[in-house]
Structure formats: C-alpha cells, structure tokens
Amino acid sequence: MSIGKIIDGKAFAAGLRERIAQAVPTFVEQAGRKPGLAVVLVGEDPASSVYVRSKGKMTVAVGMDSFEFKRPATIGQDDLLDLIDELNQDDRVDGILVQLPLPDHIDEAAVIAAIDPAKDVDGFHVVNAGRLATGQEALVPCTPMGCIMLLKDELGDLSGKEAVVIGRSNIVGKPMAQLLLAENATVTIAHSRTHDLASVVHRADIVVAAVGRPEMVKGEWIKPGATVIDVGINRVPDDEDTGKSRIVGDVATAEALAHVGAITPVPGGVGPMTIAVLLRNTLVAAHARAGLTKPDGL
Ligand code: NAD
C-alpha cells in the first residue's frame, strides 16, 4: 500500500516569511517608511492573546512595524469604531486586523465594515469579498489564501480539477471556493445540509475540509491520489487520566494517508500559513497604498 505525501506547511510558511523579509528593505527604501500592521484585541481571551502576541513577534521579525491596541471587553462599540477610524487615518498603518470573536454587545459586521478596504488585511470587508467574487484584485482572507498557495505549490496548474470545499463560512469556505474557481477548478461547496457527503468528497481531486469537526472526513471517502487540505483545528482529549488534550484536523489523517496523493497535517499544515499570509497581505497593502508594484513571488 502506498502512503501519501505530507505537505510541510510550516516549512512553506517559513519560506514565505523569508521572501517577505527580503522584500521589506526595498519597500522601506522606496516609501521612506516601514510597512505597519495594527492589531486590535478586545478582552482577555487567552487563545486570542497568544495569537496576537505571536503575530506581533512575526511582524517585527520580517522588519515591519507592529502596533498593538488592547482594549477591555467592556469597550463600547462607538469607542471601538473611533479607534478603527484613527487607524484608517494613520499613515504608518497599512493593515488593520481586529482579532475575532468580539464580545457579544459589539456588532462584528459593523466593525469590519468600518475598516478601510485598502487596509483590510484579513480580507473580510464586503468590498474585498466582492472584488474576489468578481475576479478583481482584492485583499483575500489569509487562511484560504494560504491553502491555495500550498495547492499550487503541490499541483501546479489546478485547471479543470474537481475540487470539493467542505464548509461555507465567510472566513474560509466561501473565499476558498472563489480562489479555486479563479484557478479554473470545477468547484463544489459542501456544507451541513449536503446529502451523502462521502460520495461528493469521493469525486474530488482536491478536498479542502473547513468544518470544525474532529476527523470527520474518513480515509475511504478520499479518491485515490487526491490532494487534501485540512483546515480544521479541533482540540480533543488525549489522555483521560492526565486531562491532556491534543489538536486534530477535520480529516482522519492516519487512515487518509493510505488514499491521498498528498495531505496537510494538523498541526503543521495550514495553521502556520495564516500568519505568514497576513504579513504578505500587509506588504501587498503597503505597496498598493504607496503606489508601488507588488514584489514578485508574493
Ligand atoms: P464555521 O463554524 O464558521 O463553519 C463551519 C462550516 O462547516 C459551516 O459552513 C457548516 O455548514 C459546515 N459544516 C458543519 N457541519 C458539517 C457537516 N456535518 N458536514 C458538512 N459540513 C458541515 O467554521 P470556520 O471558521 O470556517 O472554521 C472551520 C475550521 O477551520 C475550524 O476547525 C476552525 O478552527 C478552522 N480554522 C483554521 C484556521 C487556520 O489558521 N488553520 C483559520 C480559520 C479556521
């Protein structure tokens, strides 16, 4: 029995960060300033805090300015919108990222809508979603952008391939489907109401699983030789005695390995790509705002 290839997202992300770091000095020379990323964190959620800290470190490591704005969970919506407005006006800021989720009393859609689309490095603003959907230059959500980079690196031309995206969220599933369509794949979006998901998945040359259900996609669902991108991040109990947990994806990787041509592991696949693409989007936004051409290879 042949065993599929494991796609090393960690190494690919490190390479992307390296290319970004190499491109930053040229931007600084041409624009007379560093590219800057502002991250807004509301509340004290431990996972979000860890993520924001790690974003800050990686931003500085590639030579960009990192601006962090921590606000209490009790912040009023108007105060948060005022902060976004300040960042929209601030010329040192090329990218604005508001860490989600926000507290219940804040209207997430209103906050995203307040971000200048030219600084919307998360690609969640309807202007960027609309540009992506109509095939125009857009800032694209980081996780699906990372997935398409890994797919193109693995497969080259995606034209005419059968692709099945499982999940239809605005953050992953829908933009993923748009990106695959832009690469001329034949795209199906499956979701919680899809009938006979196993046979839908079985016809795919490319499977992207973005559901949030541990190891839901079984090995035997996969068409032999298919490329599988596992976006899921699910914490499951590992050892009942110690109470330890581990992270698994949406695909039953161990059994899928006997079927796939290649698969991203969890952790170490799509996960590391997300921050690397955030930095890439910040550099792309910085070039566009400065009227400069985007560097090659990004
Ligand atoms: P979401 O909850 O917004 O969307 C989940 C989607 O899965 C929905 O569209 C739903 O229709 C579909 N779904 C639910 N149950 C299903 C079923 N039984 N069969 C088929 N489809 C079903 O989640 P999301 O934000 O898109 O995230 C999906 C997963 O990706 C989560 O595990 C999340 O943690 C992970 N994620 C990872 C990264 C990363 O950096 N690697 C980034 C974003 C999200």
Tab-separated table of N, CA and C and ligand atoms in Angstrom, residues 51 142-144 147 165-174 189-194 197 209-214 216 221 230-234 248-250 266 269-275, ligand 1:
chain	number	residue	atom	x	y	z
A	51	TYR	N	-2.265	34.359	20.231
A	51	TYR	CA	-2.232	34.525	18.771
A	51	TYR	C	-1.746	35.938	18.400
A	142	CYS	N	-6.722	35.308	4.882
A	142	CYS	CA	-5.384	34.697	4.986
A	142	CYS	C	-5.397	33.174	4.913
A	143	THR	N	-6.340	32.531	5.597
A	143	THR	CA	-6.294	31.061	5.638
A	143	THR	C	-6.554	30.448	4.258
A	144	PRO	N	-7.633	30.814	3.557
A	144	PRO	CA	-7.807	30.243	2.209
A	144	PRO	C	-6.695	30.625	1.236
A	147	CYS	N	-4.068	28.230	1.800
A	147	CYS	CA	-4.422	26.918	1.224
A	147	CYS	C	-4.156	26.896	-0.278
A	165	VAL	N	-14.955	21.782	-1.525
A	165	VAL	CA	-14.688	22.532	-0.299
A	165	VAL	C	-15.782	22.149	0.688
A	166	ILE	N	-15.402	21.660	1.856
A	166	ILE	CA	-16.422	21.333	2.868
A	166	ILE	C	-16.428	22.469	3.877
A	167	GLY	N	-17.564	23.163	3.960
A	167	GLY	CA	-17.683	24.356	4.815
A	167	GLY	C	-17.954	25.574	3.955
A	168	ARG	N	-18.854	26.429	4.437
A	168	ARG	CA	-19.245	27.611	3.633
A	168	ARG	C	-19.165	28.894	4.445
A	169	SER	N	-18.188	28.956	5.367
A	169	SER	CA	-18.058	30.191	6.161
A	169	SER	C	-17.491	31.304	5.285
A	170	ASN	N	-17.728	32.553	5.742
A	170	ASN	CA	-17.191	33.711	5.007
A	170	ASN	C	-15.678	33.803	5.146
A	171	ILE	N	-15.159	33.188	6.216
A	171	ILE	CA	-13.732	33.303	6.531
A	171	ILE	C	-12.905	32.282	5.752
A	172	VAL	N	-13.449	31.076	5.594
A	172	VAL	CA	-12.674	30.020	4.926
A	172	VAL	C	-13.398	29.461	3.684
A	173	GLY	N	-14.538	28.816	3.879
A	173	GLY	CA	-15.166	28.047	2.800
A	173	GLY	C	-15.462	28.853	1.544
A	174	LYS	N	-16.194	29.980	1.700
A	174	LYS	CA	-16.590	30.745	0.501
A	174	LYS	C	-15.386	31.339	-0.230
A	189	ILE	N	-19.222	23.313	-3.325
A	189	ILE	CA	-19.170	23.663	-1.898
A	189	ILE	C	-20.137	22.746	-1.156
A	190	ALA	N	-19.605	21.935	-0.263
A	190	ALA	CA	-20.451	21.067	0.565
A	190	ALA	C	-20.588	21.713	1.941
A	191	HIS	N	-21.673	21.398	2.638
A	191	HIS	CA	-21.912	22.017	3.947
A	191	HIS	C	-22.786	21.107	4.790
A	192	SER	N	-23.297	21.645	5.895
A	192	SER	CA	-24.000	20.792	6.858
A	192	SER	C	-25.281	20.164	6.291
A	193	ARG	N	-25.827	20.723	5.221
A	193	ARG	CA	-27.059	20.145	4.645
A	193	ARG	C	-26.783	19.279	3.411
A	194	THR	N	-25.528	19.096	3.063
A	194	THR	CA	-25.184	18.289	1.884
A	194	THR	C	-25.575	16.824	2.109
A	197	LEU	N	-22.285	13.174	1.830
A	197	LEU	CA	-21.001	13.890	1.740
A	197	LEU	C	-19.876	12.962	1.273
A	209	ALA	N	-11.088	20.707	3.662
A	209	ALA	CA	-12.022	20.485	4.772
A	209	ALA	C	-11.915	21.639	5.756
A	210	ALA	N	-13.004	22.394	5.908
A	210	ALA	CA	-13.031	23.549	6.832
A	210	ALA	C	-14.345	23.524	7.585
A	211	VAL	N	-14.460	22.578	8.502
A	211	VAL	CA	-15.722	22.315	9.181
A	211	VAL	C	-15.639	22.611	10.677
A	212	GLY	N	-14.592	22.084	11.319
A	212	GLY	CA	-14.505	22.205	12.775
A	212	GLY	C	-15.091	20.999	13.476
A	213	ARG	N	-14.980	19.800	12.823
A	213	ARG	CA	-15.418	18.545	13.450
A	213	ARG	C	-14.274	17.550	13.384
A	214	PRO	N	-13.790	17.108	14.565
A	214	PRO	CA	-12.586	16.278	14.592
A	214	PRO	C	-12.687	15.024	13.724
A	216	MET	N	-13.678	14.137	10.880
A	216	MET	CA	-14.962	13.803	10.272
A	216	MET	C	-14.813	13.150	8.895
A	221	TRP	N	-13.366	7.900	2.092
A	221	TRP	CA	-14.099	8.899	1.296
A	221	TRP	C	-13.207	9.469	0.184
A	230	ASP	N	-6.387	20.182	5.009
A	230	ASP	CA	-7.167	20.070	6.246
A	230	ASP	C	-7.046	21.370	7.037
A	231	VAL	N	-8.116	22.159	7.034
A	231	VAL	CA	-8.083	23.470	7.697
A	231	VAL	C	-8.483	23.358	9.180
A	232	GLY	N	-9.181	22.291	9.515
A	232	GLY	CA	-9.754	22.164	10.865
A	232	GLY	C	-8.730	22.232	11.978
A	233	ILE	N	-9.120	22.897	13.054
A	233	ILE	CA	-8.315	22.903	14.278
A	233	ILE	C	-9.268	22.501	15.403
A	234	ASN	N	-9.131	21.283	15.885
A	234	ASN	CA	-10.047	20.781	16.910
A	234	ASN	C	-9.254	20.222	18.080
A	248	VAL	N	-6.415	18.011	16.550
A	248	VAL	CA	-6.577	17.215	15.326
A	248	VAL	C	-7.333	18.051	14.290
A	249	GLY	N	-7.256	17.615	13.049
A	249	GLY	CA	-7.947	18.319	11.977
A	249	GLY	C	-9.352	17.780	11.742
A	250	ASP	N	-9.911	18.133	10.592
A	250	ASP	CA	-11.235	17.647	10.196
A	250	ASP	C	-11.143	16.328	9.427
A	266	VAL	N	-2.217	18.251	10.661
A	266	VAL	CA	-2.660	19.186	11.709
A	266	VAL	C	-2.057	18.694	13.017
A	269	GLY	N	0.308	22.189	9.093
A	269	GLY	CA	-0.080	22.305	7.689
A	269	GLY	C	-0.547	23.713	7.375
A	270	VAL	N	-1.884	23.895	7.393
A	270	VAL	CA	-2.461	25.204	7.059
A	270	VAL	C	-2.186	26.243	8.157
A	271	GLY	N	-2.212	25.800	9.412
A	271	GLY	CA	-2.083	26.718	10.552
A	271	GLY	C	-0.964	27.741	10.398
A	272	PRO	N	0.285	27.293	10.181
A	272	PRO	CA	1.390	28.262	10.090
A	272	PRO	C	1.277	29.213	8.902
A	273	MET	N	0.480	28.833	7.894
A	273	MET	CA	0.338	29.688	6.708
A	273	MET	C	-0.432	30.965	7.016
A	274	THR	N	-1.357	30.897	7.990
A	274	THR	CA	-2.277	32.020	8.186
A	274	THR	C	-1.527	33.316	8.547
A	275	ILE	N	-0.614	33.244	9.521
A	275	ILE	CA	0.114	34.471	9.915
A	275	ILE	C	1.065	34.898	8.790
B	1	NAD	P1	-17.579	27.781	10.789
B	1	NAD	O1	-18.127	27.111	12.013
B	1	NAD	O2	-17.850	29.203	10.545
B	1	NAD	O3	-18.085	26.974	9.508
B	1	NAD	C1	-18.136	25.573	9.506
B	1	NAD	C2	-18.791	25.112	8.227
B	1	NAD	O4	-18.850	23.696	8.256
B	1	NAD	C3	-20.217	25.611	8.028
B	1	NAD	O5	-20.287	26.284	6.806
B	1	NAD	C4	-21.094	24.356	8.032
B	1	NAD	O6	-22.071	24.380	7.004
B	1	NAD	C5	-20.099	23.268	7.746
B	1	NAD	N1	-20.476	22.025	8.436
B	1	NAD	C6	-20.834	21.881	9.740
B	1	NAD	N2	-21.140	20.602	9.989
B	1	NAD	C7	-20.991	19.928	8.836
B	1	NAD	C8	-21.166	18.579	8.452
B	1	NAD	N3	-21.558	17.669	9.318
B	1	NAD	N4	-20.921	18.248	7.184
B	1	NAD	C9	-20.522	19.171	6.282
B	1	NAD	N5	-20.313	20.473	6.583
B	1	NAD	C10	-20.565	20.828	7.852
B	1	NAD	O7	-16.014	27.456	10.829
B	1	NAD	P2	-14.770	28.176	10.074
B	1	NAD	O8	-14.487	29.459	10.724
B	1	NAD	O9	-14.948	28.121	8.605
B	1	NAD	O10	-13.616	27.167	10.503
B	1	NAD	C11	-13.644	25.802	10.123
B	1	NAD	C12	-12.496	25.073	10.817
B	1	NAD	O11	-11.267	25.647	10.382
B	1	NAD	C13	-12.478	25.197	12.342
B	1	NAD	O12	-11.950	23.996	12.885
B	1	NAD	C14	-11.515	26.322	12.590
B	1	NAD	O13	-10.890	26.232	13.870
B	1	NAD	C15	-10.517	26.091	11.486
B	1	NAD	N6	-9.786	27.312	11.079
B	1	NAD	C16	-8.446	27.203	10.971
B	1	NAD	C17	-7.696	28.295	10.587
B	1	NAD	C18	-6.215	28.154	10.461
B	1	NAD	O14	-5.482	29.099	10.585
B	1	NAD	N7	-5.707	26.963	10.159
B	1	NAD	C19	-8.323	29.509	10.315
B	1	NAD	C20	-9.717	29.589	10.378
B	1	NAD	C21	-10.444	28.464	10.771
